[in-house]
Amino acid sequence: MKIALSWLKQHLATTAPVDELARTLNRIGLEVDGVEDTAAAFKNVVIGHIKERVQHPNADRLGVCQVDVGEGKLRQIVCGAPNARAGLTVAVALPGAVLPGDFAIKESKIRGETSLGMICGIDELGLDKTGTRDIWEMTTTAAPGTPLATVLGSEVMIEVAVTPNRGDALSYRGIARDLAAAGVGTLKPFVAPQPYGTTPCAVEVKLETPLCRVFVGATITGIQQKEYSDSFPGVKKIFWPVDMTNYTLLDLGQPSHAFDADKIRGVVRVQEAKGGEAFAALDGKTYTLAAGDIVFADDSGIIALAGIMGGASTATSATTTNLFIEAAQFERTQIARTGQRLGILSDARYRFERGIDPAMTAPAHAVVVDKIIGRCGGTVSAVMVVGELTPAPRTLAFDTRLVARLGGLELPTATTLGLLKKLGYGVAGEGEVVTLTVPTWITTFDGAPDVVEDVLRLHGYDGIPSVMPPLQRSVWADKATRFQTEWTARRALAERGYLETLTYSFIAPADATAVGGHGAPTADKIDPQLVL
């Protein structure tokens, strides 16, 4: 997951430099794959004003432009864009710039005319995909020669590799919470907005499967979609309502979906597919569903593959005026099973199968609704909640001495409990054995060993002392003869030209049968002499 530093600081109050944040993330088990300053991508790219454009004497489709880039004299640049003309403010890549695709800019001659740079299209800068040959007609008032990074605003991006058991770290809020618990800042308070009205939601929803625990919905009528220039790292611009569902997914970790309410027919039922149904998805593909897949269906048929992807039949567009916004909780194993079988890896599936904080479903839905009406206007219904909104709290008795026994780290009881409190655990009782209340955002939890893991990573894995495992001489002595025999056999075979091949341990049953495989070995088929 890529984290924009400025966005992260909306949740984390910190003055720590980016290298300290990166070191801390590594120390607490969130491996940093890289840190990138986007300003570096626009090195030697500046604002320019085209003062003159004349026809290239040796090419019908090229023009020769005189461009002011703040140097006190004009630069001559050959440009083939059909919209190049005098009076435009443009982005100019000077010699020495390297654009996306490792495209290096240098002085050159194009059909006999000197070109001292390149006037850039928005595609060429990697900022968007327009598919045109046009140059970017900028509206900035920045003076010629101003670095493009200054105009756009540079951003520091931290790429974090999140392990499958850390669904809570797949959001800006989750990353900020971990960093605050590790002592490099303070987690800012989050208060969900209350954007809802009092009119009942126009769409009725029925839960007909236990695989959906709770469904939160609301309708927004009379929105007005307008052009906007806002952009968020990792959020592709589509339509503002859709962008806000994607924004909130990254910000708070809860997926949601925006339906065109006028395209919904009758009651929306959250149910399991019977098997064999065809589903036309937003990616333009049609999928055949299996029994047990969680779906949304109305009177017209299946309108969404729950927790994975919306359907084409109820998709929003730039002309949509009435919305139905949903957020829900689905059984993670079924989401993973469905997504894997169909080969769909969406941002929603990625989070649902790793676990979603149940306490964030309703607040995140409120954020989406609030941001849509804040930009697009409209009238919001009352919020509709179907199912169990918040599950019962999870508690366990925890012996703090397990940190040393299982983790090899001797810590005072007060230090252990202090770390757990910072991460959001509730602590009741005194002494070495206490009662813990597990935070709702920890969705992969198997008891005391997971608590020990949280203590270790917050203290820092690099703070665990290295200890050599004890050597049991009797075990090695018993196997010495066998090891000598194996070593002699390997040497003898190698001297005769044999090569050792290490194959995959696991293959598909059909592949095993094709090469004479006989299924998985059972205990009676395993030679004890071959087991170390």
Coordinates of C-alpha atoms in Angstrom, one line a residue:
M1 CA 0.0 0.0 0.0
K2 CA 1.3 3.5 -0.9
I3 CA 1.0 6.1 1.8
A4 CA 1.1 9.8 1.0
L5 CA 2.8 11.7 3.9
S6 CA 0.5 14.7 3.7
W7 CA -2.6 12.5 3.8
L8 CA -1.1 10.4 6.7
K9 CA -0.7 13.6 8.7
Q10 CA -4.5 14.2 8.6
H11 CA -4.6 11.3 11.1
L12 CA -1.2 11.5 12.7
A13 CA 0.2 14.6 14.5
T14 CA 4.0 14.2 14.1
T15 CA 7.1 16.2 13.3
A16 CA 9.2 13.1 12.6
P17 CA 11.0 13.1 9.3
V18 CA 10.1 10.6 6.7
D19 CA 13.2 8.4 7.3
E20 CA 12.3 8.1 10.9
L21 CA 8.7 7.1 10.0
A22 CA 10.1 4.5 7.6
R23 CA 12.4 3.1 10.2
T24 CA 9.6 2.9 12.7
L25 CA 7.3 1.1 10.3
N26 CA 10.0 -1.5 9.6
R27 CA 10.6 -1.9 13.3
I28 CA 7.0 -2.6 14.1
G29 CA 6.5 -5.2 11.3
L30 CA 5.2 -3.1 8.4
E31 CA 8.0 -3.5 5.9
V32 CA 8.8 -0.4 3.8
D33 CA 9.5 -1.3 0.2
G34 CA 10.5 2.2 -0.8
V35 CA 10.1 6.0 -0.2
E36 CA 9.6 8.3 -3.2
D37 CA 9.4 12.1 -3.5
T38 CA 7.2 12.8 -6.4
A39 CA 9.1 16.1 -7.0
A40 CA 11.9 14.0 -8.3
A41 CA 9.7 12.8 -11.1
F42 CA 9.4 16.4 -12.3
K43 CA 13.0 17.4 -12.0
N44 CA 13.9 19.9 -14.8
V45 CA 10.2 20.3 -15.7
V46 CA 9.1 23.9 -15.5
I47 CA 6.3 26.2 -16.4
G48 CA 6.6 27.9 -19.8
H49 CA 4.7 30.4 -21.9
I50 CA 4.5 29.9 -25.7
K51 CA 5.2 33.3 -27.2
E52 CA 5.2 32.2 -30.9
R53 CA 4.4 29.2 -33.0
V54 CA 5.3 28.9 -36.7
Q55 CA 5.0 26.1 -39.2
H56 CA 8.0 23.8 -39.3
P57 CA 9.7 24.4 -42.7
N58 CA 10.3 20.7 -43.4
A59 CA 7.3 18.9 -41.7
D60 CA 3.6 19.5 -42.2
R61 CA 2.6 18.2 -38.8
L62 CA 5.3 19.9 -36.7
G63 CA 5.5 23.5 -35.4
V64 CA 8.5 25.5 -34.1
C65 CA 7.7 27.3 -30.9
Q66 CA 9.5 30.1 -29.0
V67 CA 8.9 29.5 -25.3
D68 CA 9.6 31.6 -22.3
V69 CA 10.9 29.4 -19.4
G70 CA 12.2 32.2 -17.2
E71 CA 15.7 32.3 -18.5
G72 CA 15.7 35.9 -19.9
K73 CA 15.6 34.5 -23.5
L74 CA 13.3 32.3 -25.4
R75 CA 13.9 28.6 -26.0
Q76 CA 13.1 27.1 -29.4
I77 CA 11.2 23.8 -29.1
V78 CA 9.8 21.7 -31.9
C79 CA 6.3 20.5 -31.1
G80 CA 3.8 18.3 -33.0
A81 CA 0.8 18.7 -30.8
P82 CA -2.2 20.1 -32.8
N83 CA -3.2 22.5 -30.0
A84 CA 0.2 24.2 -29.6
R85 CA -0.2 27.9 -30.2
A86 CA 0.9 31.3 -28.9
G87 CA -0.5 32.4 -25.5
L88 CA -0.6 29.0 -23.8
T89 CA 0.9 28.2 -20.4
V90 CA 2.5 24.8 -20.6
A91 CA 4.7 22.3 -18.9
V92 CA 8.2 22.2 -20.4
A93 CA 10.7 19.4 -19.9
L94 CA 14.2 20.8 -20.2
P95 CA 17.3 18.8 -21.3
G96 CA 18.2 16.5 -18.4
A97 CA 14.6 15.7 -17.4
V98 CA 13.6 12.0 -17.4
L99 CA 9.8 11.5 -17.9
P100 CA 7.8 8.3 -17.1
G101 CA 8.9 5.4 -19.1
D102 CA 12.6 6.4 -18.6
F103 CA 12.2 8.9 -21.5
A104 CA 15.3 11.2 -21.3
I105 CA 15.0 14.7 -22.7
K106 CA 18.0 16.2 -24.5
E107 CA 18.8 18.8 -27.0
S108 CA 18.2 17.6 -30.6
K109 CA 17.5 18.5 -34.2
I110 CA 14.1 17.5 -35.6
R111 CA 13.9 17.7 -39.3
G112 CA 16.8 20.2 -39.3
E113 CA 15.4 22.5 -36.6
T114 CA 17.0 22.7 -33.2
S115 CA 14.7 21.7 -30.3
L116 CA 15.9 22.6 -26.7
G117 CA 13.4 20.6 -24.7
M118 CA 9.8 19.2 -25.0
I119 CA 6.4 20.8 -24.4
C120 CA 4.5 18.0 -22.5
G121 CA 1.1 16.5 -22.6
I122 CA -0.5 15.4 -19.4
D123 CA 0.0 11.7 -20.5
E124 CA 3.7 12.2 -21.0
L125 CA 4.0 13.5 -17.4
G126 CA 2.3 10.4 -16.1
L127 CA -0.5 12.5 -14.5
D128 CA -3.5 11.0 -16.4
K129 CA -4.4 9.0 -19.4
T130 CA -6.2 11.1 -22.1
G131 CA -5.1 9.2 -25.1
T132 CA -4.5 12.4 -27.1
R133 CA -1.5 14.1 -28.7
D134 CA -2.4 17.4 -27.2
I135 CA -0.1 19.4 -24.9
W136 CA -1.4 20.3 -21.5
E137 CA -3.1 23.7 -21.5
M138 CA -2.4 24.9 -17.9
T139 CA -4.4 27.5 -16.0
T140 CA -1.7 28.3 -13.4
T141 CA -0.6 31.9 -12.8
A142 CA 2.9 30.7 -11.8
A143 CA 5.7 32.6 -13.5
P144 CA 7.7 31.0 -16.3
G145 CA 10.6 28.9 -15.0
T146 CA 8.6 27.8 -11.8
P147 CA 9.3 24.1 -11.2
L148 CA 6.2 22.0 -12.0
A149 CA 6.6 20.2 -8.7
T150 CA 6.0 23.6 -6.9
V151 CA 2.8 24.1 -8.9
L152 CA 1.5 20.6 -8.4
G153 CA 2.7 20.3 -4.8
S154 CA 5.3 17.6 -4.2
E155 CA 4.3 14.5 -2.2
V156 CA 6.4 12.0 -0.3
M157 CA 5.1 8.4 -0.9
I158 CA 5.9 5.5 1.5
E159 CA 5.2 2.1 0.1
V160 CA 4.4 -0.4 2.8
A161 CA 4.1 -4.2 2.3
V162 CA 1.2 -5.3 4.5
T163 CA 1.1 -9.0 5.5
P164 CA -2.2 -10.9 5.1
N165 CA -2.9 -10.9 8.9
R166 CA -2.9 -7.1 9.1
G167 CA -6.1 -5.9 7.5
D168 CA -6.1 -3.1 10.1
A169 CA -3.0 -1.6 8.4
L170 CA -4.7 -1.3 5.0
S171 CA -5.8 2.3 5.6
Y172 CA -4.3 5.6 6.5
R173 CA -6.1 5.5 9.9
G174 CA -4.6 2.1 10.6
I175 CA -1.0 3.1 9.7
A176 CA -1.3 6.3 11.8
R177 CA -2.6 4.3 14.8
D178 CA 0.3 1.9 14.6
L179 CA 2.9 4.8 14.3
A180 CA 1.3 6.6 17.2
A181 CA 1.4 3.5 19.4
A182 CA 5.1 3.1 18.5
G183 CA 5.8 6.6 19.8
V184 CA 6.4 8.8 16.7
G185 CA 3.3 10.9 16.9
T186 CA -0.2 11.3 18.3
L187 CA -3.3 9.8 16.7
K188 CA -5.7 12.6 15.9
P189 CA -9.3 12.0 17.2
F190 CA -11.8 10.9 14.6
V191 CA -15.4 12.0 14.9
A192 CA -17.8 10.8 12.2
P193 CA -20.1 13.4 10.6
Q194 CA -23.9 13.2 10.9
P195 CA -25.1 14.1 7.4
Y196 CA -28.4 12.2 7.5
G197 CA -31.9 13.6 7.2
T198 CA -35.2 12.2 8.6
T199 CA -36.9 11.0 5.5
P200 CA -36.9 7.2 5.3
C201 CA -34.4 5.6 2.8
A202 CA -36.2 5.1 -0.5
V203 CA -34.5 1.7 -1.1
E204 CA -35.7 -1.2 1.0
V205 CA -33.0 -3.8 1.8
K206 CA -33.5 -7.4 3.2
L207 CA -30.7 -9.6 4.5
E208 CA -31.3 -13.1 3.4
T209 CA -28.0 -14.7 4.3
P210 CA -25.9 -14.9 7.5
L211 CA -22.8 -14.2 5.4
C212 CA -23.7 -10.4 5.6
R213 CA -23.8 -9.3 9.2
V214 CA -24.8 -5.7 8.8
F215 CA -25.9 -3.4 5.9
V216 CA -25.8 0.4 6.2
G217 CA -27.5 2.5 3.5
A218 CA -28.9 5.9 2.6
T219 CA -30.2 7.6 -0.5
I220 CA -29.1 11.0 -1.8
T221 CA -31.5 12.7 -4.3
G222 CA -30.9 15.7 -6.5
I223 CA -27.1 15.8 -6.7
Q224 CA -25.4 18.0 -9.2
Q225 CA -22.1 16.7 -10.6
K226 CA -19.6 19.3 -11.7
E227 CA -16.0 19.4 -13.0
Y228 CA -13.4 19.3 -10.2
S229 CA -9.7 19.4 -10.0
D230 CA -9.2 17.7 -6.7
S231 CA -6.9 14.6 -6.7
F232 CA -5.9 12.1 -4.1
P233 CA -2.9 9.7 -4.3
G234 CA -4.2 6.3 -5.4
V235 CA -7.7 7.5 -6.2
K236 CA -8.5 7.5 -9.9
K237 CA -10.7 10.3 -11.0
I238 CA -14.1 8.9 -12.2
F239 CA -17.1 10.7 -10.8
W240 CA -17.1 12.5 -7.5
P241 CA -19.5 10.1 -5.7
V242 CA -17.4 7.1 -6.9
D243 CA -14.1 8.9 -6.0
M244 CA -15.4 9.4 -2.5
T245 CA -16.1 5.7 -1.9
N246 CA -12.6 5.0 -3.1
Y247 CA -11.2 7.8 -0.9
T248 CA -12.9 6.5 2.2
L249 CA -11.7 2.9 1.5
L250 CA -8.1 4.1 1.6
D251 CA -8.6 6.6 4.4
L252 CA -10.6 4.4 6.9
G253 CA -10.3 0.9 5.4
Q254 CA -14.1 0.4 4.8
P255 CA -15.2 -0.3 1.3
S256 CA -18.6 1.1 0.1
H257 CA -20.5 1.4 -3.1
A258 CA -22.5 4.0 -4.9
F259 CA -25.5 2.8 -7.0
D260 CA -27.6 4.9 -9.4
A261 CA -30.8 4.7 -7.4
D262 CA -33.0 5.3 -10.4
K263 CA -31.7 2.0 -11.9
I264 CA -32.6 -0.2 -8.9
R265 CA -35.8 -2.2 -9.3
G266 CA -37.8 -3.0 -6.2
V267 CA -36.3 -4.4 -3.0
V268 CA -32.6 -5.0 -2.8
R269 CA -31.9 -8.5 -1.3
V270 CA -28.5 -9.5 0.1
Q271 CA -28.4 -13.2 -0.6
E272 CA -26.4 -16.2 -1.8
A273 CA -26.3 -17.1 -5.5
K274 CA -27.9 -20.3 -6.5
G275 CA -25.2 -21.1 -9.0
G276 CA -25.0 -20.6 -12.7
E277 CA -26.3 -17.0 -12.8
A278 CA -24.6 -14.5 -15.1
F279 CA -23.3 -11.2 -13.6
A280 CA -22.3 -8.3 -15.8
A281 CA -19.7 -6.4 -13.7
L282 CA -18.3 -2.9 -13.8
D283 CA -15.0 -4.1 -15.4
G284 CA -17.0 -4.9 -18.6
K285 CA -16.8 -8.7 -18.1
T286 CA -19.6 -11.2 -17.4
Y287 CA -19.0 -13.8 -14.7
T288 CA -20.8 -17.1 -14.0
L289 CA -21.5 -17.3 -10.3
A290 CA -21.4 -20.4 -8.0
A291 CA -23.7 -21.4 -5.2
G292 CA -22.8 -19.5 -2.1
D293 CA -21.4 -16.3 -3.7
I294 CA -22.8 -13.3 -1.8
V295 CA -24.7 -11.0 -4.1
F296 CA -27.0 -8.0 -4.1
A297 CA -30.2 -8.6 -6.2
D298 CA -33.2 -6.6 -7.1
D299 CA -36.3 -7.5 -9.2
S300 CA -34.2 -7.3 -12.4
G301 CA -31.5 -9.8 -11.2
I302 CA -28.1 -9.5 -9.7
I303 CA -26.8 -6.0 -9.4
A304 CA -23.6 -6.4 -7.4
L305 CA -21.1 -9.1 -6.3
A306 CA -21.0 -8.2 -2.6
G307 CA -17.6 -7.1 -1.3
I308 CA -15.9 -7.5 -4.6
M309 CA -17.4 -5.4 -7.5
G310 CA -20.5 -3.5 -8.5
G311 CA -22.7 -4.3 -11.5
A312 CA -23.0 -2.6 -14.8
S313 CA -26.8 -2.4 -14.6
T314 CA -26.8 0.0 -11.7
A315 CA -23.6 1.9 -12.4
T316 CA -23.4 5.6 -11.8
S317 CA -22.4 8.1 -14.5
A318 CA -21.8 11.8 -15.0
T319 CA -25.6 12.2 -15.4
T320 CA -26.6 10.4 -12.3
T321 CA -28.8 12.6 -10.0
N322 CA -30.0 10.1 -7.4
L323 CA -27.7 7.8 -5.4
F324 CA -28.0 4.8 -3.1
I325 CA -24.8 4.5 -0.9
E326 CA -24.1 1.3 1.0
A327 CA -21.5 -0.1 3.3
A328 CA -21.6 -3.5 4.8
Q329 CA -19.8 -6.4 6.5
F330 CA -19.4 -9.7 4.8
E331 CA -18.0 -13.1 5.8
R332 CA -14.3 -12.8 4.8
T333 CA -13.7 -16.5 3.8
Q334 CA -16.6 -16.5 1.3
I335 CA -15.3 -13.2 -0.3
A336 CA -11.9 -14.7 -0.7
R337 CA -13.3 -17.9 -2.2
T338 CA -15.5 -16.1 -4.7
G339 CA -12.8 -13.6 -5.7
Q340 CA -10.2 -16.3 -6.2
R341 CA -12.4 -18.5 -8.3
L342 CA -13.5 -15.6 -10.6
G343 CA -10.0 -14.0 -10.7
I344 CA -11.2 -10.6 -9.5
L345 CA -8.8 -8.7 -7.3
S346 CA -10.4 -5.5 -6.3
D347 CA -9.5 -3.1 -3.6
A348 CA -12.7 -4.0 -1.8
R349 CA -12.0 -7.8 -1.9
Y350 CA -8.4 -7.2 -0.8
R351 CA -9.7 -5.6 2.4
F352 CA -12.7 -7.7 3.1
E353 CA -10.8 -11.0 2.9
R354 CA -8.3 -9.6 5.4
G355 CA -10.9 -8.3 7.8
I356 CA -12.7 -5.0 8.2
D357 CA -13.2 -3.2 11.5
P358 CA -16.9 -3.6 12.3
A359 CA -16.9 -0.4 14.3
M360 CA -15.9 1.6 11.2
T361 CA -18.8 0.5 8.9
A362 CA -21.3 3.1 9.9
P363 CA -18.8 6.0 10.5
A364 CA -17.2 5.4 7.1
H365 CA -20.6 5.4 5.4
A366 CA -21.3 8.7 7.0
V367 CA -18.0 10.1 5.7
V368 CA -18.9 9.0 2.1
V369 CA -22.3 10.6 2.3
D370 CA -21.0 13.8 3.9
K371 CA -18.3 14.3 1.2
I372 CA -20.8 13.7 -1.6
I373 CA -23.3 16.2 -0.5
G374 CA -20.5 18.6 0.4
R375 CA -19.5 18.8 -3.2
C376 CA -22.6 17.7 -5.1
G377 CA -25.5 18.9 -2.9
G378 CA -28.6 16.9 -2.7
T379 CA -31.1 15.7 0.0
V380 CA -30.1 12.8 2.2
S381 CA -32.4 10.3 3.7
A382 CA -32.2 8.9 7.2
V383 CA -29.6 6.2 7.6
M384 CA -30.8 2.6 7.3
V385 CA -29.1 -0.1 9.4
V386 CA -30.1 -3.7 8.8
G387 CA -28.5 -6.4 10.9
E388 CA -26.1 -6.3 13.9
L389 CA -24.0 -3.1 13.8
T390 CA -21.4 -3.8 16.5
P391 CA -20.5 -7.3 17.7
A392 CA -20.0 -8.2 21.3
P393 CA -16.6 -7.2 22.7
R394 CA -13.9 -9.9 22.8
T395 CA -12.1 -10.4 26.1
L396 CA -9.5 -12.8 27.4
A397 CA -7.3 -13.4 30.4
F398 CA -3.7 -12.6 29.6
D399 CA -0.6 -13.5 31.5
T400 CA 2.0 -10.9 30.8
R401 CA 4.8 -13.4 31.5
L402 CA 3.9 -15.0 28.1
V403 CA 5.9 -12.1 26.5
A404 CA 9.1 -13.7 27.8
R405 CA 8.0 -17.3 27.5
L406 CA 6.8 -17.0 23.9
G407 CA 8.6 -14.0 22.6
G408 CA 11.9 -14.2 24.4
L409 CA 11.7 -10.6 25.6
E410 CA 11.8 -9.7 29.3
L411 CA 9.6 -6.7 30.0
P412 CA 8.2 -5.2 33.2
T413 CA 4.4 -5.8 33.5
A414 CA 3.8 -2.1 33.4
T415 CA 5.7 -1.7 30.1
T416 CA 3.8 -4.6 28.5
L417 CA 0.4 -3.2 29.6
G418 CA 1.4 0.3 28.5
L419 CA 2.1 -0.8 25.0
L420 CA -1.2 -2.7 24.8
K421 CA -3.1 0.4 26.0
K422 CA -1.4 2.5 23.3
L423 CA -2.7 0.1 20.6
G424 CA -6.2 0.3 22.0
Y425 CA -6.5 -2.8 24.2
G426 CA -8.7 -2.3 27.2
V427 CA -7.0 -3.5 30.4
A428 CA -8.8 -4.5 33.6
G429 CA -7.2 -5.9 36.7
E430 CA -3.8 -5.7 38.4
G431 CA -0.8 -7.9 38.6
E432 CA 0.7 -10.2 36.0
V433 CA -2.6 -11.7 34.8
V434 CA -5.2 -9.2 33.5
T435 CA -8.3 -9.1 31.5
L436 CA -7.9 -7.6 28.0
T437 CA -10.6 -6.3 25.7
V438 CA -9.5 -6.7 22.1
P439 CA -9.9 -3.6 19.8
T440 CA -12.5 -4.1 17.1
W441 CA -10.0 -3.3 14.3
I442 CA -7.9 -6.4 15.1
T443 CA -9.8 -8.8 13.0
T444 CA -7.3 -11.7 12.8
F445 CA -7.0 -12.8 16.4
D446 CA -6.2 -16.3 17.8
G447 CA -5.7 -15.5 21.5
A448 CA -2.7 -14.8 23.7
P449 CA 0.0 -15.4 21.1
D450 CA -1.4 -12.6 19.0
V451 CA -1.3 -10.3 22.0
V452 CA 2.4 -11.2 22.5
E453 CA 3.0 -10.4 18.9
D454 CA 1.6 -7.0 19.3
V455 CA 3.8 -6.3 22.3
L456 CA 6.9 -7.5 20.5
R457 CA 6.3 -5.4 17.3
L458 CA 5.5 -2.3 19.2
H459 CA 8.5 -2.7 21.4
G460 CA 10.5 -3.4 18.2
Y461 CA 11.5 -6.7 16.7
D462 CA 15.1 -5.3 16.6
G463 CA 15.0 -5.1 20.4
I464 CA 14.5 -8.9 20.9
P465 CA 17.9 -10.4 22.0
S466 CA 19.4 -13.1 19.7
V467 CA 19.8 -16.4 21.4
M468 CA 21.3 -19.5 19.9
P469 CA 19.0 -22.6 20.2
P470 CA 20.3 -25.3 22.5
L471 CA 22.2 -28.1 20.8
Q472 CA 21.0 -31.6 21.6
R473 CA 24.0 -33.8 21.0
S474 CA 22.1 -37.0 21.3
V475 CA 19.9 -36.2 18.4
W476 CA 22.8 -35.4 16.0
A477 CA 24.7 -38.5 17.2
D478 CA 21.7 -40.7 16.4
K479 CA 21.6 -39.4 12.9
A480 CA 25.3 -39.2 12.2
T481 CA 25.5 -42.5 10.4
R482 CA 22.6 -41.6 8.1
F483 CA 24.0 -38.1 7.3
Q484 CA 27.4 -39.7 6.4
T485 CA 25.6 -42.2 4.1
E486 CA 23.6 -39.4 2.4
W487 CA 26.7 -37.3 1.9
T488 CA 28.6 -40.2 0.4
A489 CA 25.7 -41.0 -2.0
R490 CA 25.3 -37.4 -3.1
R491 CA 29.1 -37.2 -3.9
A492 CA 29.0 -40.5 -5.8
L493 CA 26.0 -39.5 -7.9
A494 CA 27.5 -36.1 -8.6
E495 CA 30.8 -37.6 -9.8
R496 CA 28.8 -39.7 -12.3
G497 CA 27.2 -36.6 -13.8
Y498 CA 23.9 -36.8 -12.1
L499 CA 22.1 -33.5 -11.3
E500 CA 19.8 -32.9 -8.4
T501 CA 16.4 -31.4 -9.1
L502 CA 14.2 -29.7 -6.5
T503 CA 10.6 -29.8 -7.7
Y504 CA 7.5 -28.1 -6.3
S505 CA 6.1 -29.8 -3.2
F506 CA 2.5 -29.2 -4.1
I507 CA 0.8 -29.5 -7.5
A508 CA -2.8 -29.7 -8.7
P509 CA -4.5 -33.1 -8.4
A510 CA -5.1 -33.2 -12.2
D511 CA -1.4 -32.5 -12.9
A512 CA -0.3 -35.3 -10.4
T513 CA -2.6 -37.8 -12.1
A514 CA -1.3 -36.9 -15.5
V515 CA 2.3 -37.9 -14.4
G516 CA 1.3 -41.0 -12.5
G517 CA 0.7 -39.4 -9.1
H518 CA -1.3 -41.3 -6.6
G519 CA -2.7 -38.6 -4.4
A520 CA -1.5 -37.3 -1.0
P521 CA 0.7 -39.7 1.0
T522 CA -0.9 -41.3 4.1
A523 CA 0.8 -42.2 7.3
D524 CA 1.1 -45.9 6.3
K525 CA 2.9 -44.9 3.1
I526 CA 5.6 -42.8 4.7
D527 CA 8.9 -44.5 5.3
P528 CA 10.0 -43.5 8.9
Q529 CA 13.6 -43.8 7.8
L530 CA 13.1 -40.9 5.3
V531 CA 11.8 -38.5 8.0
L532 CA 14.4 -36.3 9.8

